[in-house]
Coordinates of C-alpha atoms in Angstrom, one line a residue:
Chain A
M1 CA 5.3 13.5 -3.2
G2 CA 8.3 13.9 -5.4
R3 CA 7.8 13.6 -9.1
F4 CA 4.8 11.4 -8.4
A5 CA 3.0 14.5 -7.6
L6 CA 4.1 16.1 -10.8
G7 CA 3.3 13.0 -12.7
I8 CA -0.1 12.1 -11.2
A9 CA -1.3 14.7 -8.9
A10 CA -0.6 17.7 -11.1
T11 CA -2.1 16.1 -14.1
F12 CA -5.1 14.2 -12.8
A13 CA -7.1 17.4 -13.0
A14 CA -10.7 16.4 -12.6
A15 CA -13.2 16.9 -15.3
T16 CA -15.0 20.0 -14.1
M17 CA -17.8 20.0 -16.6
A18 CA -21.1 18.7 -15.6
V19 CA -22.4 15.7 -17.5
A20 CA -22.8 17.0 -21.1
E21 CA -26.1 17.2 -22.8
G22 CA -27.1 13.8 -24.1
A23 CA -24.3 11.9 -22.3
I24 CA -25.1 8.9 -20.1
A25 CA -24.6 10.0 -16.4
P26 CA -22.1 8.0 -14.4
G27 CA -24.8 6.5 -12.3
D28 CA -26.7 5.3 -15.4
V29 CA -24.0 3.5 -17.2
E30 CA -25.1 -0.1 -17.9
Y31 CA -22.4 -2.8 -17.4
D32 CA -23.0 -6.3 -18.5
E33 CA -22.3 -9.3 -16.3
Y34 CA -18.5 -9.1 -17.2
G35 CA -18.2 -5.3 -16.8
A36 CA -18.4 -4.3 -20.4
V37 CA -20.4 -1.3 -21.6
A38 CA -21.9 -1.7 -25.1
A39 CA -23.4 1.7 -25.6
S40 CA -21.3 4.8 -26.3
L41 CA -21.5 7.2 -23.4
T42 CA -22.2 10.1 -25.7
G43 CA -23.2 8.8 -29.1
V44 CA -20.3 10.9 -30.5
A45 CA -17.3 8.9 -32.0
G46 CA -14.2 9.1 -29.8
D47 CA -11.3 11.2 -30.9
A48 CA -8.2 8.9 -30.7
E49 CA -5.8 11.9 -30.9
N50 CA -7.3 13.5 -27.7
G51 CA -7.4 10.0 -26.2
K52 CA -3.7 9.7 -26.8
L53 CA -3.1 13.0 -25.0
L54 CA -5.2 11.8 -22.0
M55 CA -3.0 8.7 -21.7
N56 CA -0.2 11.0 -20.6
K57 CA -1.9 13.9 -18.9
G58 CA -5.2 15.3 -17.8
A59 CA -7.2 13.1 -15.5
G60 CA -6.2 10.0 -17.4
N61 CA -2.5 9.7 -16.9
C62 CA -2.8 6.1 -17.7
I63 CA 1.0 5.7 -18.3
A64 CA 1.5 6.4 -14.6
C65 CA 0.6 2.7 -14.2
H66 CA 0.8 1.2 -17.7
A67 CA 3.5 1.0 -20.3
V68 CA 2.6 1.6 -24.0
S69 CA 5.3 1.1 -26.6
A70 CA 3.4 3.3 -29.1
L71 CA 4.0 6.2 -26.6
S72 CA 7.7 5.5 -26.1
E73 CA 8.5 9.2 -26.8
L74 CA 7.0 9.9 -23.4
S75 CA 9.2 9.2 -20.4
F76 CA 8.4 7.3 -17.2
H77 CA 5.8 4.6 -18.0
G78 CA 4.6 2.8 -14.9
E79 CA 4.6 -0.9 -14.0
I80 CA 1.6 -1.2 -11.9
G81 CA -0.9 -2.5 -14.5
P82 CA -0.4 -4.7 -17.6
M83 CA 1.3 -3.3 -20.7
L84 CA -1.3 -2.0 -23.0
D85 CA 0.3 -3.1 -26.3
G86 CA -2.1 -5.1 -28.4
V87 CA -5.0 -4.3 -26.0
A88 CA -7.4 -4.0 -28.9
D89 CA -6.6 -7.6 -29.9
R90 CA -7.5 -8.8 -26.4
W91 CA -10.6 -6.8 -25.7
T92 CA -13.6 -5.5 -27.6
E93 CA -14.5 -1.8 -27.6
A94 CA -17.3 -2.5 -25.1
D95 CA -14.9 -4.2 -22.8
L96 CA -12.5 -1.3 -23.0
R97 CA -15.2 1.2 -22.3
G98 CA -16.2 -0.7 -19.2
I99 CA -12.6 -1.0 -18.0
V100 CA -11.9 2.7 -18.5
A101 CA -15.3 3.8 -17.0
N102 CA -15.1 1.5 -14.0
A103 CA -12.4 -1.2 -14.0
K104 CA -13.6 -2.5 -10.7
V105 CA -16.7 -4.1 -12.3
M106 CA -14.5 -6.3 -14.4
F107 CA -11.5 -6.7 -12.1
D108 CA -12.8 -7.0 -8.6
G109 CA -10.7 -5.0 -6.2
T110 CA -8.3 -3.7 -8.8
M111 CA -6.0 -0.8 -8.0
M112 CA -7.1 0.9 -11.3
P113 CA -9.1 4.0 -10.5
S114 CA -12.7 4.3 -11.8
F115 CA -12.7 7.1 -14.3
Y116 CA -16.4 7.5 -14.8
K117 CA -17.9 7.2 -11.3
T118 CA -18.9 9.9 -8.8
T119 CA -20.1 8.0 -5.7
G120 CA -18.9 5.5 -3.1
Y121 CA -15.7 7.2 -2.1
T122 CA -14.1 7.3 1.4
R123 CA -13.2 10.9 2.3
P124 CA -13.3 12.3 -1.3
G125 CA -11.2 15.4 -1.6
D126 CA -11.4 18.6 -3.6
A127 CA -8.9 17.5 -6.3
Y128 CA -5.4 17.5 -4.8
T129 CA -5.9 20.2 -2.2
G130 CA -6.3 17.7 0.7
K131 CA -9.5 19.5 1.6
A132 CA -13.0 17.9 1.6
A133 CA -14.8 17.8 -1.8
Q134 CA -17.3 20.6 -2.2
G135 CA -20.7 19.6 -3.6
E136 CA -21.1 16.9 -6.2
L137 CA -18.0 15.2 -7.5
A138 CA -17.1 15.3 -11.1
P139 CA -15.9 12.0 -12.6
L140 CA -12.2 11.9 -13.4
L141 CA -12.9 11.8 -17.1
T142 CA -15.9 13.3 -18.9
A143 CA -18.1 10.9 -20.9
Q144 CA -16.5 12.2 -24.1
E145 CA -13.0 11.8 -22.7
V146 CA -13.8 8.1 -21.9
E147 CA -14.8 7.7 -25.5
D148 CA -11.6 9.4 -26.7
V149 CA -9.4 7.1 -24.5
V150 CA -11.3 4.1 -25.7
A151 CA -10.9 5.2 -29.3
Y152 CA -7.1 5.5 -28.7
L153 CA -7.0 2.1 -27.0
M154 CA -8.7 0.6 -30.1
T155 CA -5.6 1.7 -32.2
L156 CA -3.3 -0.5 -30.0
K157 CA -3.3 -3.6 -32.3
E158 CA -0.5 -6.0 -32.9
T159 CA -2.2 -8.3 -35.3
Chain B
M1 CA -16.3 -10.0 -23.5
K2 CA -14.1 -12.0 -25.8
R3 CA -13.3 -15.6 -25.1
T4 CA -9.6 -14.9 -25.1
T5 CA -9.9 -12.6 -22.1
L6 CA -8.7 -15.0 -19.4
T7 CA -5.7 -16.1 -21.3
A8 CA -5.0 -12.5 -22.2
I9 CA -4.9 -11.5 -18.6
A10 CA -2.8 -14.5 -17.7
L11 CA -0.4 -13.6 -20.5
A12 CA -0.3 -10.0 -19.5
M13 CA 0.7 -11.0 -16.0
V14 CA 3.4 -13.4 -17.1
T15 CA 4.9 -11.0 -19.7
G16 CA 4.4 -7.9 -17.6
P17 CA 7.4 -6.3 -15.9
A18 CA 8.9 -8.4 -13.1
M19 CA 8.9 -7.1 -9.6
A20 CA 11.9 -4.8 -9.5
D21 CA 13.5 -5.5 -6.2
P22 CA 15.2 -3.1 -3.9
D23 CA 18.9 -2.8 -4.7
A24 CA 21.6 -4.7 -2.9
D25 CA 23.6 -1.8 -1.5
A26 CA 24.7 -1.7 2.1
L27 CA 24.2 1.3 4.3
V28 CA 27.0 2.3 6.6
V29 CA 26.9 5.9 7.9
N30 CA 30.2 7.7 8.5
G31 CA 32.0 4.5 7.9
E32 CA 30.9 3.2 11.3
I33 CA 27.1 3.0 11.8
E34 CA 26.0 -0.2 10.1
M35 CA 22.3 -0.1 9.3
V36 CA 20.0 -3.0 8.9
T37 CA 18.0 -2.1 5.8
E38 CA 16.4 -5.5 5.3
A39 CA 14.9 -7.7 7.9
S40 CA 12.5 -10.5 8.4
A41 CA 9.0 -9.0 8.6
P42 CA 7.6 -8.8 12.2
A43 CA 5.2 -11.6 13.0
H44 CA 2.1 -9.3 12.7
L45 CA 2.9 -9.0 9.0
E46 CA 2.5 -12.7 8.3
G47 CA 0.7 -13.2 5.1
A48 CA 1.4 -9.6 4.0
L49 CA 5.1 -9.2 3.8
K50 CA 8.0 -11.6 4.3
T51 CA 10.8 -9.1 4.3
V52 CA 10.8 -5.4 5.3
Y53 CA 13.1 -3.0 3.5
S54 CA 14.2 0.5 4.4
G55 CA 13.2 3.2 1.8
W56 CA 16.9 3.9 1.4
R57 CA 17.2 0.7 -0.7
F58 CA 14.8 2.1 -3.3
R59 CA 16.7 5.3 -3.9
S60 CA 19.3 6.1 -6.6
D61 CA 23.0 5.7 -5.8
E62 CA 23.3 9.5 -5.7
T63 CA 20.5 10.0 -3.2
Q64 CA 21.8 7.1 -1.1
A65 CA 25.3 8.6 -1.0
V66 CA 24.1 11.8 0.6
Q67 CA 22.9 9.9 3.7
M68 CA 26.2 8.0 4.1
D69 CA 28.2 10.9 5.6
D70 CA 27.0 13.4 8.1
F71 CA 28.9 16.2 6.4
D72 CA 26.9 15.6 3.3
N73 CA 23.5 14.9 5.0
P74 CA 21.7 18.3 5.2
G75 CA 19.4 16.8 7.8
M76 CA 22.3 17.0 10.2
L77 CA 22.0 20.8 10.2
G78 CA 18.6 20.4 11.9
V79 CA 20.4 18.2 14.5
E80 CA 22.9 21.0 15.1
V81 CA 20.1 23.5 15.7
A82 CA 18.4 21.1 18.1
L83 CA 21.7 20.6 20.0
D84 CA 21.5 24.3 21.0
A85 CA 17.8 24.0 21.9
W86 CA 18.6 21.0 24.0
T87 CA 20.5 23.0 26.6
E88 CA 18.5 26.2 26.2
V89 CA 16.3 27.1 29.2
A90 CA 12.8 27.8 28.0
G91 CA 9.5 28.4 29.8
T92 CA 8.6 29.4 33.4
E93 CA 10.3 26.6 35.3
G94 CA 13.9 27.4 34.5
E95 CA 14.5 24.0 32.9
S96 CA 16.0 22.8 29.6
C97 CA 15.9 19.3 28.1
A98 CA 19.4 18.8 29.4
S99 CA 18.5 19.6 33.0
C100 CA 16.4 16.5 33.2
H101 CA 18.0 14.3 30.6
G102 CA 21.7 15.1 30.6
S103 CA 23.4 14.7 27.2
P104 CA 21.4 13.8 24.1
E105 CA 23.4 10.5 23.9
E106 CA 21.6 9.4 27.1
M107 CA 18.4 9.2 24.9
A108 CA 19.9 6.5 22.7
G109 CA 17.3 3.9 21.9
V110 CA 14.3 6.0 23.0
S111 CA 13.1 7.0 19.5
A112 CA 13.1 3.4 18.4
T113 CA 10.2 2.6 20.8
Y114 CA 7.8 5.5 19.7
P115 CA 4.9 5.8 19.3
K116 CA 4.1 4.2 22.6
W117 CA 1.5 3.9 25.3
D118 CA 1.8 6.6 28.0
A119 CA 0.0 5.3 31.1
A120 CA -0.2 8.6 32.9
A121 CA -1.7 10.3 29.8
G122 CA -3.8 7.2 29.0
E123 CA -3.0 7.4 25.3
V124 CA -0.5 6.4 22.7
Q125 CA 2.0 9.2 22.3
T126 CA 4.3 10.0 19.4
L127 CA 7.8 11.3 20.1
T128 CA 6.6 14.8 19.3
M129 CA 3.7 14.5 21.8
Q130 CA 6.2 13.3 24.5
M131 CA 8.5 16.2 23.8
N132 CA 5.6 18.6 24.0
E133 CA 4.5 17.0 27.3
C134 CA 7.9 17.8 28.7
R135 CA 7.7 21.3 27.4
T136 CA 4.3 22.1 28.8
E137 CA 4.2 20.0 31.9
R138 CA 7.8 20.2 33.1
M139 CA 9.3 23.3 31.5
G140 CA 6.3 25.6 31.5
A141 CA 7.0 26.3 27.8
E142 CA 4.9 26.5 24.7
P143 CA 4.5 23.2 22.8
Y144 CA 6.2 23.0 19.5
A145 CA 4.0 23.2 16.4
Y146 CA 3.4 19.6 15.2
D147 CA 5.9 18.6 12.4
K148 CA 7.2 22.1 12.1
G149 CA 10.8 23.3 12.3
D150 CA 11.6 23.1 16.0
A151 CA 9.8 19.9 16.6
I152 CA 11.3 18.2 13.5
N153 CA 14.8 19.3 14.5
M154 CA 14.4 18.0 18.0
T155 CA 13.1 14.6 16.7
A156 CA 16.1 14.5 14.3
L157 CA 18.4 15.0 17.3
L158 CA 16.7 12.2 19.2
T159 CA 16.7 9.8 16.2
S160 CA 20.3 10.6 15.4
V161 CA 21.5 9.3 18.7
S162 CA 19.5 6.1 18.1
R163 CA 20.8 5.4 14.6
G164 CA 21.6 1.8 13.9
M165 CA 19.4 0.6 16.7
P166 CA 16.4 -1.6 15.7
M167 CA 12.9 -0.1 15.6
S168 CA 11.0 -1.9 18.4
V169 CA 7.6 -0.5 18.8
A170 CA 5.1 -2.3 21.1
I171 CA 1.7 -3.1 19.7
D172 CA 0.2 -5.2 22.5
G173 CA -1.4 -4.3 25.8
P174 CA -3.1 -0.9 26.0
A175 CA -1.6 0.2 22.6
A176 CA -3.5 -2.6 20.8
E177 CA -6.6 -0.6 20.2
T178 CA -4.8 2.3 18.6
W179 CA -2.7 -0.1 16.5
E180 CA -5.9 -1.8 15.2
M181 CA -7.2 1.6 14.2
G182 CA -4.0 2.4 12.4
K183 CA -4.1 -0.9 10.6
E184 CA -7.6 -0.2 9.4
L185 CA -6.5 3.1 8.1
Y186 CA -3.6 1.5 6.3
Y187 CA -5.9 -0.7 4.3
T188 CA -8.6 1.9 3.6
R189 CA -8.9 3.0 0.0
F190 CA -9.1 6.7 0.3
G191 CA -10.2 9.4 -2.1
Q192 CA -11.4 9.6 -5.6
L193 CA -8.5 7.4 -6.7
E194 CA -9.5 4.8 -4.1
L195 CA -5.9 3.9 -3.1
S196 CA -4.8 2.6 0.2
C197 CA -1.3 2.7 1.7
A198 CA -1.1 -1.0 1.0
N199 CA -2.0 -0.6 -2.7
C200 CA 1.2 1.3 -3.3
H201 CA 3.5 0.2 -0.5
E202 CA 2.6 -3.4 0.1
D203 CA 1.3 -4.7 -3.2
N204 CA 3.5 -2.7 -5.5
Y205 CA 6.7 -1.8 -3.8
G206 CA 9.6 -2.1 -6.1
M207 CA 7.5 -0.9 -9.1
M208 CA 7.5 2.4 -10.9
I209 CA 4.5 4.6 -10.6
R210 CA 5.2 7.1 -13.3
A211 CA 8.6 8.4 -12.3
D212 CA 8.6 7.2 -8.7
H213 CA 10.2 4.0 -7.5
L214 CA 7.8 2.8 -4.8
S215 CA 9.3 1.7 -1.5
Q216 CA 7.5 0.0 1.3
G217 CA 6.7 3.4 2.9
Q218 CA 8.6 2.5 6.1
I219 CA 9.2 5.2 8.7
N220 CA 12.5 4.0 10.3
G221 CA 14.2 6.9 8.4
F222 CA 12.2 9.8 9.7
P223 CA 12.6 12.6 10.0
T224 CA 13.6 12.6 6.4
Y225 CA 15.5 15.3 4.5
R226 CA 13.9 15.4 1.1
L227 CA 15.9 16.8 -1.8
K228 CA 12.6 17.7 -3.3
N229 CA 11.6 20.3 -0.7
T230 CA 15.0 20.8 0.8
K231 CA 14.0 20.4 4.4
L232 CA 13.4 17.8 7.1
N233 CA 10.0 16.2 6.9
G234 CA 7.9 14.6 9.6
V235 CA 6.0 11.4 9.5
H236 CA 2.6 13.0 9.6
S237 CA 3.4 15.4 6.8
R238 CA 4.4 12.5 4.6
F239 CA 1.3 10.6 5.5
K240 CA -0.8 13.7 4.7
G241 CA 0.9 14.1 1.3
C242 CA 0.3 10.5 0.4
I243 CA -3.4 10.7 1.4
R244 CA -3.8 14.0 -0.5
D245 CA -2.4 12.4 -3.6
T246 CA -5.3 9.9 -3.6
R247 CA -7.6 12.9 -4.1
A248 CA -8.8 12.5 -0.6
E249 CA -9.6 14.8 2.3
T250 CA -6.4 14.4 4.5
F251 CA -6.0 14.3 8.3
A252 CA -4.2 16.9 10.2
P253 CA -0.7 16.4 11.6
G254 CA -1.1 15.4 15.3
S255 CA -4.7 14.1 14.7
P256 CA -5.8 10.8 16.4
E257 CA -5.9 9.1 12.9
L258 CA -2.3 10.0 12.0
I259 CA -1.1 9.0 15.5
A260 CA -2.7 5.6 15.1
L261 CA -1.4 5.3 11.5
E262 CA 2.1 6.2 12.8
L263 CA 2.0 3.5 15.5
Y264 CA 0.9 0.9 12.9
V265 CA 3.4 1.9 10.2
A266 CA 6.2 2.1 12.8
S267 CA 5.4 -1.4 13.8
R268 CA 5.8 -2.5 10.2
S269 CA 9.4 -1.1 10.4
N270 CA 10.2 -3.2 13.5
G271 CA 13.6 -4.8 13.0
L272 CA 14.9 -2.1 10.6
S273 CA 17.5 0.3 12.0
V274 CA 16.6 3.8 13.1
E275 CA 18.1 6.0 10.3
G276 CA 16.8 9.5 11.0
P277 CA 17.6 12.0 9.8
S278 CA 17.7 10.1 6.5
V279 CA 17.8 11.4 3.0
R280 CA 15.2 10.8 0.3
N281 CA 14.2 12.4 -2.9

């Protein structure tokens, strides 16, 4: 699918690791009534540098849909979701963790994929092979990767 | 959740990038075939889309230009190959396409009505299925492999003689059930990314998704010569690719699901000109 495939497909490589020791499993994440997640998924502080990488590649590829001025050295930012500049001024860390883990809890019916979820899919595939998924699905991002992305988002302040 | 949340969302929506429209270029092929690349949406799309646009309107000027002249359009090479196959006797019955249908020009307008209900077969047939019915039932020949070279070239010949005519696929009567099935598939959020055709091609056409400018995903231009894979591509292969990219298990070309989806998507193109073989990136 053109450069879309290179942009999204090639880079949304699923997290292959099983849920790491001590991490909260995707099915056990507790969302509050708005969709925020207060507790860290791993108890290990997120690495904003790795989060920044995930914004561009890996299973994150957030800029496929979102523009981020702080990442302007990267080409082709998408226009599907809101711009993420100043996102840490608008949302708490718990909100952002909830949005990244499963944005559909906060934004009903949103197009944003759920990055820390493993069930409830229609015809889930084996990554981008077009074949049926084998065995249990891995979430798009690992628990630590969610924390890393959230740590990066927390650096996006304008005030 | 912060109390500023709602205003923040509202703000993000207002200040977010505006819907980038399709461009305003006009498509005239060979300086003579005037294409309708923008039309009032068919009645069944009420509430979903007001206007339908050809995918051509979303491509760069360079890509657009390649389709404007048959000498530049590499898809026409497939048409050339099919012209030979048209008169070639194949199978046990000593027939060719030409022995029943005369010149390809006599098929003008036919491709615009496919997929369509075939009463004898009791099913909705795509152009490829109809072609293969001719081959197996009337010519005693092997069917063409779905969406592969011979089949794609022949559909390109059949669309090329219909170019400029409006897509007019029937969705009522006995085809209605298949159409409903296609519609349901169109709005199903497939795969681990949970994306439906509508998420990209109805809700977000005109927007960039990474490096791609999303069109309405219309199929009036098929078969499509893609600069990316340098060959003619069939409708079902394209659908398969889009479904695969949602991290889903795809459907096979020629499957009942993709036939139904083709009928539905073709009906969304009603009113746009047949453009095949078109050129896309």
